[in-house]
Amino acid sequence: MLRILFSARVVALHLLAVGALVVCGLLGRWQLGVFEESGKPQSLLDPAPVAVATLTAPGEHLTTDKASRRVTAEGTFDASKQILVAERDGGLWLLAPLDLGDGTSIPVVRGWVATAGDPAVTAPAGGRVTVSGRLRPSEATDSVQRRVRQLPPGQVMTVSSAELINVWRGTRLRDGFLVAATQSPAPEVAARPVSVAPPTEPGGLTWRNLAYAAQWWIFGLFAVFMWWHFVRDALRGRTRERDPHPSSPAGPAPGNADAGPGGDADPGAGPGAEPEIPALPARTAP
């Protein structure tokens, strides 16, 4: 058996089966990866920056198609109303309202700090500034898990317009908030900018690629079946070559049990045959 399994022809069959199994497995995994990627959010065209007032308005909710858009805002920070947003990537966000000069303000995330004692927590300097960044929709009040303990004074858990109205009384806020990327003029001690991904749209799963993946894996299983089939036939063929005619027990042929030494037997004799009666001599006339 080992001589057959390791013959040149069968070894080539082994290698062909292994190669087919590896190729089908890799192609199936590739198609599965394409299927998984299709369900992820897809990047959209990132438009040029526009003034924040063109995308937001007092009393109007920020729609999803405006989320993560690049915007610019000119105004003056109200340093007395700066607060901290707790539990953000192991640190805090600096949040302050930017007065746009038209009677409305937009919350601005100035950056990230590790602790409340960081030098960047210093209130923003007065004077008119230009802030560039990305616009984000107002967070839901339950989007961040709340702790049972009370937060220190001057800290909140979410950047929610509904809550900030109560924190910044007398401030007319636009919906959403601006995550600053740059500020001109720059502050003396700048916090680390908070990263915001560009606009995306939900992905749609391509079930066709999943079917392709299953198809390649079925081809791999079929290759294994054909390998087993050919190896089995090779082993059976070797067995037939070694023993082509099976031996049969020796004995007289049926129906020749009564044959004599010469091998001649009376064809008429046999079980149930009538005995032969000799003929009488013919009578002559007197």
PDB file of C-alpha atoms in Angstrom:
ATOM      1  CA  MET A   1       0.000   0.000   0.000  1.00  0.00           C
ATOM      2  CA  LEU A   2       2.774   2.436   0.881  1.00  0.00           C
ATOM      3  CA  ARG A   3       4.427   1.795  -2.487  1.00  0.00           C
ATOM      4  CA  ILE A   4       1.211   2.848  -4.214  1.00  0.00           C
ATOM      5  CA  LEU A   5       0.623   5.881  -1.973  1.00  0.00           C
ATOM      6  CA  PHE A   6       4.155   7.181  -2.610  1.00  0.00           C
ATOM      7  CA  SER A   7       4.393   6.390  -6.293  1.00  0.00           C
ATOM      8  CA  ALA A   8       5.128   9.287  -8.655  1.00  0.00           C
ATOM      9  CA  ARG A   9       1.588   9.419 -10.050  1.00  0.00           C
ATOM     10  CA  VAL A  10      -0.139   9.326  -6.661  1.00  0.00           C
ATOM     11  CA  VAL A  11       2.284  11.827  -5.104  1.00  0.00           C
ATOM     12  CA  ALA A  12       1.457  14.230  -7.937  1.00  0.00           C
ATOM     13  CA  LEU A  13      -2.203  13.657  -7.090  1.00  0.00           C
ATOM     14  CA  HIS A  14      -1.485  14.499  -3.429  1.00  0.00           C
ATOM     15  CA  LEU A  15       0.225  17.749  -4.380  1.00  0.00           C
ATOM     16  CA  LEU A  16      -2.575  18.696  -6.770  1.00  0.00           C
ATOM     17  CA  ALA A  17      -5.208  18.107  -4.071  1.00  0.00           C
ATOM     18  CA  VAL A  18      -3.296  20.144  -1.476  1.00  0.00           C
ATOM     19  CA  GLY A  19      -2.772  22.984  -3.964  1.00  0.00           C
ATOM     20  CA  ALA A  20      -6.452  23.026  -4.917  1.00  0.00           C
ATOM     21  CA  LEU A  21      -7.490  22.997  -1.242  1.00  0.00           C
ATOM     22  CA  VAL A  22      -5.173  25.905  -0.365  1.00  0.00           C
ATOM     23  CA  VAL A  23      -6.221  27.990  -3.388  1.00  0.00           C
ATOM     24  CA  CYS A  24      -9.938  27.434  -2.767  1.00  0.00           C
ATOM     25  CA  GLY A  25      -9.529  28.229   0.928  1.00  0.00           C
ATOM     26  CA  LEU A  26      -7.685  31.497   0.228  1.00  0.00           C
ATOM     27  CA  LEU A  27     -10.135  32.589  -2.462  1.00  0.00           C
ATOM     28  CA  GLY A  28     -13.054  31.840  -0.141  1.00  0.00           C
ATOM     29  CA  ARG A  29     -11.439  33.861   2.657  1.00  0.00           C
ATOM     30  CA  TRP A  30     -10.867  36.739   0.243  1.00  0.00           C
ATOM     31  CA  GLN A  31     -14.522  36.790  -0.774  1.00  0.00           C
ATOM     32  CA  LEU A  32     -15.554  36.624   2.889  1.00  0.00           C
ATOM     33  CA  GLY A  33     -13.341  39.648   3.593  1.00  0.00           C
ATOM     34  CA  VAL A  34     -15.008  41.574   0.762  1.00  0.00           C
ATOM     35  CA  PHE A  35     -18.383  40.682   2.268  1.00  0.00           C
ATOM     36  CA  GLU A  36     -17.324  41.924   5.715  1.00  0.00           C
ATOM     37  CA  GLU A  37     -15.871  45.158   4.335  1.00  0.00           C
ATOM     38  CA  SER A  38     -19.090  45.913   2.466  1.00  0.00           C
ATOM     39  CA  GLY A  39     -20.949  46.221   5.779  1.00  0.00           C
ATOM     40  CA  LYS A  40     -18.620  48.879   7.186  1.00  0.00           C
ATOM     41  CA  PRO A  41     -19.382  52.610   6.838  1.00  0.00           C
ATOM     42  CA  GLN A  42     -18.223  53.984   3.500  1.00  0.00           C
ATOM     43  CA  SER A  43     -16.389  57.307   3.208  1.00  0.00           C
ATOM     44  CA  LEU A  44     -18.146  60.111   1.384  1.00  0.00           C
ATOM     45  CA  LEU A  45     -16.755  63.055  -0.520  1.00  0.00           C
ATOM     46  CA  ASP A  46     -15.445  65.531   2.052  1.00  0.00           C
ATOM     47  CA  PRO A  47     -16.712  68.970   0.951  1.00  0.00           C
ATOM     48  CA  ALA A  48     -14.735  72.163   1.433  1.00  0.00           C
ATOM     49  CA  PRO A  49     -15.184  74.039   4.725  1.00  0.00           C
ATOM     50  CA  VAL A  50     -18.174  76.356   5.013  1.00  0.00           C
ATOM     51  CA  ALA A  51     -19.309  78.833   7.637  1.00  0.00           C
ATOM     52  CA  VAL A  52     -20.999  77.129  10.572  1.00  0.00           C
ATOM     53  CA  ALA A  53     -24.027  79.420  10.211  1.00  0.00           C
ATOM     54  CA  THR A  54     -24.835  77.860   6.823  1.00  0.00           C
ATOM     55  CA  LEU A  55     -25.354  74.404   8.344  1.00  0.00           C
ATOM     56  CA  THR A  56     -26.905  75.260  11.694  1.00  0.00           C
ATOM     57  CA  ALA A  57     -29.702  77.551  12.820  1.00  0.00           C
ATOM     58  CA  PRO A  58     -31.200  78.390  16.215  1.00  0.00           C
ATOM     59  CA  GLY A  59     -34.044  76.053  17.113  1.00  0.00           C
ATOM     60  CA  GLU A  60     -33.296  73.551  14.292  1.00  0.00           C
ATOM     61  CA  HIS A  61     -31.849  70.094  14.797  1.00  0.00           C
ATOM     62  CA  LEU A  62     -28.650  69.212  13.001  1.00  0.00           C
ATOM     63  CA  THR A  63     -29.410  66.570  10.361  1.00  0.00           C
ATOM     64  CA  THR A  64     -27.212  63.532   9.813  1.00  0.00           C
ATOM     65  CA  ASP A  65     -26.107  64.633   6.337  1.00  0.00           C
ATOM     66  CA  LYS A  66     -24.350  67.614   7.960  1.00  0.00           C
ATOM     67  CA  ALA A  67     -22.511  65.564  10.571  1.00  0.00           C
ATOM     68  CA  SER A  68     -18.702  65.611  10.386  1.00  0.00           C
ATOM     69  CA  ARG A  69     -18.714  68.389   7.793  1.00  0.00           C
ATOM     70  CA  ARG A  70     -15.768  70.793   7.906  1.00  0.00           C
ATOM     71  CA  VAL A  71     -16.802  74.248   9.087  1.00  0.00           C
ATOM     72  CA  THR A  72     -15.297  77.522  10.259  1.00  0.00           C
ATOM     73  CA  ALA A  73     -16.611  79.803  12.971  1.00  0.00           C
ATOM     74  CA  GLU A  74     -15.612  83.330  13.926  1.00  0.00           C
ATOM     75  CA  GLY A  75     -16.448  84.785  17.302  1.00  0.00           C
ATOM     76  CA  THR A  76     -15.384  85.250  20.887  1.00  0.00           C
ATOM     77  CA  PHE A  77     -15.112  82.561  23.557  1.00  0.00           C
ATOM     78  CA  ASP A  78     -17.021  83.150  26.780  1.00  0.00           C
ATOM     79  CA  ALA A  79     -14.201  82.178  29.156  1.00  0.00           C
ATOM     80  CA  SER A  80     -16.430  82.295  32.231  1.00  0.00           C
ATOM     81  CA  LYS A  81     -18.557  79.431  30.926  1.00  0.00           C
ATOM     82  CA  GLN A  82     -15.846  76.919  30.021  1.00  0.00           C
ATOM     83  CA  ILE A  83     -16.541  73.435  31.432  1.00  0.00           C
ATOM     84  CA  LEU A  84     -15.022  69.941  31.200  1.00  0.00           C
ATOM     85  CA  VAL A  85     -16.593  66.862  29.615  1.00  0.00           C
ATOM     86  CA  ALA A  86     -15.648  63.857  31.754  1.00  0.00           C
ATOM     87  CA  GLU A  87     -14.554  60.360  30.713  1.00  0.00           C
ATOM     88  CA  ARG A  88     -13.344  61.008  27.196  1.00  0.00           C
ATOM     89  CA  ASP A  89     -10.572  58.611  26.121  1.00  0.00           C
ATOM     90  CA  GLY A  90      -9.229  58.491  29.661  1.00  0.00           C
ATOM     91  CA  GLY A  91      -9.232  62.276  30.033  1.00  0.00           C
ATOM     92  CA  LEU A  92     -11.470  65.301  29.572  1.00  0.00           C
ATOM     93  CA  TRP A  93     -12.644  67.629  26.823  1.00  0.00           C
ATOM     94  CA  LEU A  94     -12.433  71.390  27.120  1.00  0.00           C
ATOM     95  CA  LEU A  95     -15.817  72.820  26.162  1.00  0.00           C
ATOM     96  CA  ALA A  96     -16.666  76.509  25.826  1.00  0.00           C
ATOM     97  CA  PRO A  97     -19.382  78.485  23.994  1.00  0.00           C
ATOM     98  CA  LEU A  98     -18.238  80.570  21.025  1.00  0.00           C
ATOM     99  CA  ASP A  99     -20.305  83.739  20.607  1.00  0.00           C
ATOM    100  CA  LEU A 100     -20.813  84.209  16.874  1.00  0.00           C
ATOM    101  CA  GLY A 101     -21.830  87.854  17.241  1.00  0.00           C
ATOM    102  CA  ASP A 102     -25.377  87.383  15.964  1.00  0.00           C
ATOM    103  CA  GLY A 103     -26.928  86.612  19.325  1.00  0.00           C
ATOM    104  CA  THR A 104     -26.209  82.864  19.069  1.00  0.00           C
ATOM    105  CA  SER A 105     -23.381  80.642  20.261  1.00  0.00           C
ATOM    106  CA  ILE A 106     -22.018  77.248  19.232  1.00  0.00           C
ATOM    107  CA  PRO A 107     -20.398  74.859  21.741  1.00  0.00           C
ATOM    108  CA  VAL A 108     -16.755  74.245  20.819  1.00  0.00           C
ATOM    109  CA  VAL A 109     -14.588  71.336  21.985  1.00  0.00           C
ATOM    110  CA  ARG A 110     -11.237  73.101  22.264  1.00  0.00           C
ATOM    111  CA  GLY A 111      -9.256  69.882  22.800  1.00  0.00           C
ATOM    112  CA  TRP A 112      -8.376  66.982  25.101  1.00  0.00           C
ATOM    113  CA  VAL A 113      -6.458  67.068  28.395  1.00  0.00           C
ATOM    114  CA  ALA A 114      -5.394  64.244  30.677  1.00  0.00           C
ATOM    115  CA  THR A 115      -6.423  65.843  33.968  1.00  0.00           C
ATOM    116  CA  ALA A 116      -8.325  68.842  35.219  1.00  0.00           C
ATOM    117  CA  GLY A 117      -5.036  70.350  36.376  1.00  0.00           C
ATOM    118  CA  ASP A 118      -3.485  70.410  32.918  1.00  0.00           C
ATOM    119  CA  PRO A 119      -2.084  73.842  31.943  1.00  0.00           C
ATOM    120  CA  ALA A 120      -4.225  73.824  28.795  1.00  0.00           C
ATOM    121  CA  VAL A 121      -7.344  74.033  30.969  1.00  0.00           C
ATOM    122  CA  THR A 122      -6.632  77.722  31.359  1.00  0.00           C
ATOM    123  CA  ALA A 123      -9.631  79.716  30.168  1.00  0.00           C
ATOM    124  CA  PRO A 124      -9.346  80.913  26.580  1.00  0.00           C
ATOM    125  CA  ALA A 125      -8.016  84.396  26.071  1.00  0.00           C
ATOM    126  CA  GLY A 126     -10.444  87.118  25.084  1.00  0.00           C
ATOM    127  CA  GLY A 127     -10.595  88.544  21.625  1.00  0.00           C
ATOM    128  CA  ARG A 128     -12.003  87.436  18.306  1.00  0.00           C
ATOM    129  CA  VAL A 129     -10.797  84.059  17.019  1.00  0.00           C
ATOM    130  CA  THR A 130     -11.383  81.854  13.989  1.00  0.00           C
ATOM    131  CA  VAL A 131     -11.954  78.170  14.720  1.00  0.00           C
ATOM    132  CA  SER A 132     -11.850  75.433  12.092  1.00  0.00           C
ATOM    133  CA  GLY A 133     -13.001  71.897  12.681  1.00  0.00           C
ATOM    134  CA  ARG A 134     -15.810  69.411  12.148  1.00  0.00           C
ATOM    135  CA  LEU A 135     -19.451  69.735  13.108  1.00  0.00           C
ATOM    136  CA  ARG A 136     -20.994  67.023  15.268  1.00  0.00           C
ATOM    137  CA  PRO A 137     -24.633  66.446  16.237  1.00  0.00           C
ATOM    138  CA  SER A 138     -25.712  66.931  19.823  1.00  0.00           C
ATOM    139  CA  GLU A 139     -25.118  63.828  21.939  1.00  0.00           C
ATOM    140  CA  ALA A 140     -28.003  61.988  23.516  1.00  0.00           C
ATOM    141  CA  THR A 141     -28.102  62.190  27.278  1.00  0.00           C
ATOM    142  CA  ASP A 142     -27.814  58.394  27.545  1.00  0.00           C
ATOM    143  CA  SER A 143     -24.952  58.045  25.033  1.00  0.00           C
ATOM    144  CA  VAL A 144     -22.377  57.998  27.842  1.00  0.00           C
ATOM    145  CA  GLN A 145     -22.758  55.710  30.815  1.00  0.00           C
ATOM    146  CA  ARG A 146     -23.389  57.776  33.908  1.00  0.00           C
ATOM    147  CA  ARG A 147     -21.775  57.028  37.240  1.00  0.00           C
ATOM    148  CA  VAL A 148     -23.650  57.010  40.501  1.00  0.00           C
ATOM    149  CA  ARG A 149     -21.227  59.463  42.075  1.00  0.00           C
ATOM    150  CA  GLN A 150     -21.655  63.196  41.533  1.00  0.00           C
ATOM    151  CA  LEU A 151     -19.318  64.891  39.078  1.00  0.00           C
ATOM    152  CA  PRO A 152     -17.060  67.654  40.348  1.00  0.00           C
ATOM    153  CA  PRO A 153     -18.331  71.181  39.781  1.00  0.00           C
ATOM    154  CA  GLY A 154     -17.768  72.403  36.236  1.00  0.00           C
ATOM    155  CA  GLN A 155     -17.979  68.961  34.623  1.00  0.00           C
ATOM    156  CA  VAL A 156     -20.646  67.266  32.526  1.00  0.00           C
ATOM    157  CA  MET A 157     -20.974  63.823  30.957  1.00  0.00           C
ATOM    158  CA  THR A 158     -22.351  64.687  27.513  1.00  0.00           C
ATOM    159  CA  VAL A 159     -22.231  67.486  24.975  1.00  0.00           C
ATOM    160  CA  SER A 160     -25.980  67.844  24.772  1.00  0.00           C
ATOM    161  CA  SER A 161     -27.653  71.078  23.730  1.00  0.00           C
ATOM    162  CA  ALA A 162     -30.637  70.211  25.925  1.00  0.00           C
ATOM    163  CA  GLU A 163     -28.405  70.041  29.001  1.00  0.00           C
ATOM    164  CA  LEU A 164     -26.082  72.902  28.080  1.00  0.00           C
ATOM    165  CA  ILE A 165     -29.022  75.290  27.945  1.00  0.00           C
ATOM    166  CA  ASN A 166     -29.441  74.703  31.677  1.00  0.00           C
ATOM    167  CA  VAL A 167     -25.694  74.952  32.334  1.00  0.00           C
ATOM    168  CA  TRP A 168     -25.138  78.088  30.252  1.00  0.00           C
ATOM    169  CA  ARG A 169     -28.239  80.035  31.191  1.00  0.00           C
ATOM    170  CA  GLY A 170     -29.010  83.041  29.044  1.00  0.00           C
ATOM    171  CA  THR A 171     -27.033  81.656  26.082  1.00  0.00           C
ATOM    172  CA  ARG A 172     -28.880  81.032  22.836  1.00  0.00           C
ATOM    173  CA  LEU A 173     -27.250  77.880  21.474  1.00  0.00           C
ATOM    174  CA  ARG A 174     -27.222  76.400  18.000  1.00  0.00           C
ATOM    175  CA  ASP A 175     -27.771  72.655  17.840  1.00  0.00           C
ATOM    176  CA  GLY A 176     -24.708  70.441  17.656  1.00  0.00           C
ATOM    177  CA  PHE A 177     -21.149  71.338  18.547  1.00  0.00           C
ATOM    178  CA  LEU A 178     -17.872  72.086  16.813  1.00  0.00           C
ATOM    179  CA  VAL A 179     -14.772  69.956  17.423  1.00  0.00           C
ATOM    180  CA  ALA A 180     -11.862  72.329  16.857  1.00  0.00           C
ATOM    181  CA  ALA A 181      -8.890  71.267  14.754  1.00  0.00           C
ATOM    182  CA  THR A 182      -7.149  74.657  14.519  1.00  0.00           C
ATOM    183  CA  GLN A 183      -7.598  78.059  16.096  1.00  0.00           C
ATOM    184  CA  SER A 184      -6.295  81.425  14.958  1.00  0.00           C
ATOM    185  CA  PRO A 185      -4.734  83.068  16.833  1.00  0.00           C
ATOM    186  CA  ALA A 186      -3.504  79.951  18.636  1.00  0.00           C
ATOM    187  CA  PRO A 187      -3.804  79.795  22.450  1.00  0.00           C
ATOM    188  CA  GLU A 188      -0.679  80.095  24.565  1.00  0.00           C
ATOM    189  CA  VAL A 189      -1.090  76.516  25.832  1.00  0.00           C
ATOM    190  CA  ALA A 190      -3.022  74.377  23.373  1.00  0.00           C
ATOM    191  CA  ALA A 191      -4.846  71.188  24.275  1.00  0.00           C
ATOM    192  CA  ARG A 192      -4.455  68.115  22.127  1.00  0.00           C
ATOM    193  CA  PRO A 193      -6.905  68.223  19.184  1.00  0.00           C
ATOM    194  CA  VAL A 194      -9.713  65.686  19.224  1.00  0.00           C
ATOM    195  CA  SER A 195      -9.830  63.520  16.121  1.00  0.00           C
ATOM    196  CA  VAL A 196     -13.103  63.297  14.189  1.00  0.00           C
ATOM    197  CA  ALA A 197     -13.607  60.985  11.203  1.00  0.00           C
ATOM    198  CA  PRO A 198     -14.800  62.448   7.870  1.00  0.00           C
ATOM    199  CA  PRO A 199     -18.400  61.946   6.723  1.00  0.00           C
ATOM    200  CA  THR A 200     -19.488  58.371   6.109  1.00  0.00           C
ATOM    201  CA  GLU A 201     -22.575  56.519   4.980  1.00  0.00           C
ATOM    202  CA  PRO A 202     -23.805  53.111   6.142  1.00  0.00           C
ATOM    203  CA  GLY A 203     -22.475  50.221   4.092  1.00  0.00           C
ATOM    204  CA  GLY A 204     -24.659  47.604   2.438  1.00  0.00           C
ATOM    205  CA  LEU A 205     -23.768  43.924   2.767  1.00  0.00           C
ATOM    206  CA  THR A 206     -23.033  42.251  -0.582  1.00  0.00           C
ATOM    207  CA  TRP A 207     -24.479  38.784  -0.066  1.00  0.00           C
ATOM    208  CA  ARG A 208     -23.157  37.775  -3.474  1.00  0.00           C
ATOM    209  CA  ASN A 209     -19.605  37.766  -2.090  1.00  0.00           C
ATOM    210  CA  LEU A 210     -20.695  35.531   0.781  1.00  0.00           C
ATOM    211  CA  ALA A 211     -22.127  33.089  -1.770  1.00  0.00           C
ATOM    212  CA  TYR A 212     -18.841  33.217  -3.686  1.00  0.00           C
ATOM    213  CA  ALA A 213     -16.942  32.376  -0.493  1.00  0.00           C
ATOM    214  CA  ALA A 214     -19.163  29.350   0.148  1.00  0.00           C
ATOM    215  CA  GLN A 215     -18.754  28.293  -3.487  1.00  0.00           C
ATOM    216  CA  TRP A 216     -14.938  28.307  -3.277  1.00  0.00           C
ATOM    217  CA  TRP A 217     -15.000  26.262  -0.076  1.00  0.00           C
ATOM    218  CA  ILE A 218     -17.342  23.729  -1.680  1.00  0.00           C
ATOM    219  CA  PHE A 219     -14.874  23.441  -4.577  1.00  0.00           C
ATOM    220  CA  GLY A 220     -12.150  22.701  -2.023  1.00  0.00           C
ATOM    221  CA  LEU A 221     -14.229  19.920  -0.449  1.00  0.00           C
ATOM    222  CA  PHE A 222     -14.910  18.515  -3.911  1.00  0.00           C
ATOM    223  CA  ALA A 223     -11.148  18.437  -4.604  1.00  0.00           C
ATOM    224  CA  VAL A 224     -10.645  16.412  -1.417  1.00  0.00           C
ATOM    225  CA  PHE A 225     -13.396  13.994  -2.485  1.00  0.00           C
ATOM    226  CA  MET A 226     -11.847  13.491  -5.928  1.00  0.00           C
ATOM    227  CA  TRP A 227      -8.429  12.890  -4.339  1.00  0.00           C
ATOM    228  CA  TRP A 228      -9.910  10.195  -2.115  1.00  0.00           C
ATOM    229  CA  HIS A 229     -11.724   8.656  -5.083  1.00  0.00           C
ATOM    230  CA  PHE A 230      -8.611   8.394  -7.284  1.00  0.00           C
ATOM    231  CA  VAL A 231      -6.421   7.047  -4.468  1.00  0.00           C
ATOM    232  CA  ARG A 232      -9.011   4.388  -3.673  1.00  0.00           C
ATOM    233  CA  ASP A 233      -9.151   3.320  -7.329  1.00  0.00           C
ATOM    234  CA  ALA A 234      -5.357   3.105  -7.466  1.00  0.00           C
ATOM    235  CA  LEU A 235      -5.285   0.809  -4.429  1.00  0.00           C
ATOM    236  CA  ARG A 236      -8.053  -1.386  -5.825  1.00  0.00           C
ATOM    237  CA  GLY A 237      -6.274  -1.674  -9.183  1.00  0.00           C
ATOM    238  CA  ARG A 238      -3.102  -2.851  -7.460  1.00  0.00           C
ATOM    239  CA  THR A 239      -5.085  -5.507  -5.596  1.00  0.00           C
ATOM    240  CA  ARG A 240      -6.582  -6.860  -8.855  1.00  0.00           C
ATOM    241  CA  GLU A 241      -3.126  -7.085 -10.466  1.00  0.00           C
ATOM    242  CA  ARG A 242      -1.818  -9.259  -7.640  1.00  0.00           C
ATOM    243  CA  ASP A 243      -4.792 -11.702  -7.604  1.00  0.00           C
ATOM    244  CA  PRO A 244      -6.550 -11.634 -11.011  1.00  0.00           C
ATOM    245  CA  HIS A 245      -8.439 -15.090 -10.734  1.00  0.00           C
ATOM    246  CA  PRO A 246      -9.756 -16.187  -7.373  1.00  0.00           C
ATOM    247  CA  SER A 247      -9.268 -19.953  -6.730  1.00  0.00           C
ATOM    248  CA  SER A 248     -12.338 -22.315  -6.672  1.00  0.00           C
ATOM    249  CA  PRO A 249     -12.711 -25.711  -4.842  1.00  0.00           C
ATOM    250  CA  ALA A 250     -11.825 -28.857  -6.945  1.00  0.00           C
ATOM    251  CA  GLY A 251     -14.359 -31.638  -7.556  1.00  0.00           C
ATOM    252  CA  PRO A 252     -16.258 -33.488 -10.264  1.00  0.00           C
ATOM    253  CA  ALA A 253     -18.443 -31.542 -12.548  1.00  0.00           C
ATOM    254  CA  PRO A 254     -22.125 -31.682 -11.771  1.00  0.00           C
ATOM    255  CA  GLY A 255     -23.937 -34.519 -13.544  1.00  0.00           C
ATOM    256  CA  ASN A 256     -20.802 -36.766 -13.949  1.00  0.00           C
ATOM    257  CA  ALA A 257     -21.041 -38.583 -10.651  1.00  0.00           C
ATOM    258  CA  ASP A 258     -21.764 -41.919 -12.401  1.00  0.00           C
ATOM    259  CA  ALA A 259     -18.965 -41.636 -14.940  1.00  0.00           C
ATOM    260  CA  GLY A 260     -16.685 -44.614 -15.092  1.00  0.00           C
ATOM    261  CA  PRO A 261     -12.954 -44.763 -15.241  1.00  0.00           C
ATOM    262  CA  GLY A 262     -13.032 -43.910 -18.885  1.00  0.00           C
ATOM    263  CA  GLY A 263     -15.144 -40.926 -18.232  1.00  0.00           C
ATOM    264  CA  ASP A 264     -18.088 -42.265 -20.295  1.00  0.00           C
ATOM    265  CA  ALA A 265     -21.405 -42.311 -18.633  1.00  0.00           C
ATOM    266  CA  ASP A 266     -24.718 -43.542 -19.867  1.00  0.00           C
ATOM    267  CA  PRO A 267     -26.606 -40.413 -20.846  1.00  0.00           C
ATOM    268  CA  GLY A 268     -29.844 -42.216 -20.223  1.00  0.00           C
ATOM    269  CA  ALA A 269     -28.932 -43.535 -16.838  1.00  0.00           C
ATOM    270  CA  GLY A 270     -29.935 -41.438 -14.004  1.00  0.00           C
ATOM    271  CA  PRO A 271     -32.365 -41.109 -11.209  1.00  0.00           C
ATOM    272  CA  GLY A 272     -35.892 -42.128 -12.301  1.00  0.00           C
ATOM    273  CA  ALA A 273     -34.845 -43.804 -15.669  1.00  0.00           C
ATOM    274  CA  GLU A 274     -36.785 -47.007 -16.565  1.00  0.00           C
ATOM    275  CA  PRO A 275     -34.767 -50.284 -16.983  1.00  0.00           C
ATOM    276  CA  GLU A 276     -34.242 -51.465 -20.551  1.00  0.00           C
ATOM    277  CA  ILE A 277     -36.310 -54.625 -21.474  1.00  0.00           C
ATOM    278  CA  PRO A 278     -34.575 -57.036 -23.934  1.00  0.00           C
ATOM    279  CA  ALA A 279     -36.440 -57.755 -27.128  1.00  0.00           C
ATOM    280  CA  LEU A 280     -38.000 -61.316 -27.619  1.00  0.00           C
ATOM    281  CA  PRO A 281     -36.892 -63.430 -30.625  1.00  0.00           C
ATOM    282  CA  ALA A 282     -39.337 -63.560 -33.475  1.00  0.00           C
ATOM    283  CA  ARG A 283     -41.534 -66.724 -33.804  1.00  0.00           C
ATOM    284  CA  THR A 284     -41.474 -68.729 -37.115  1.00  0.00           C
ATOM    285  CA  ALA A 285     -44.451 -70.591 -38.697  1.00  0.00           C
ATOM    286  CA  PRO A 286     -44.594 -74.444 -38.312  1.00  0.00           C
TER     287      PRO A 286
END
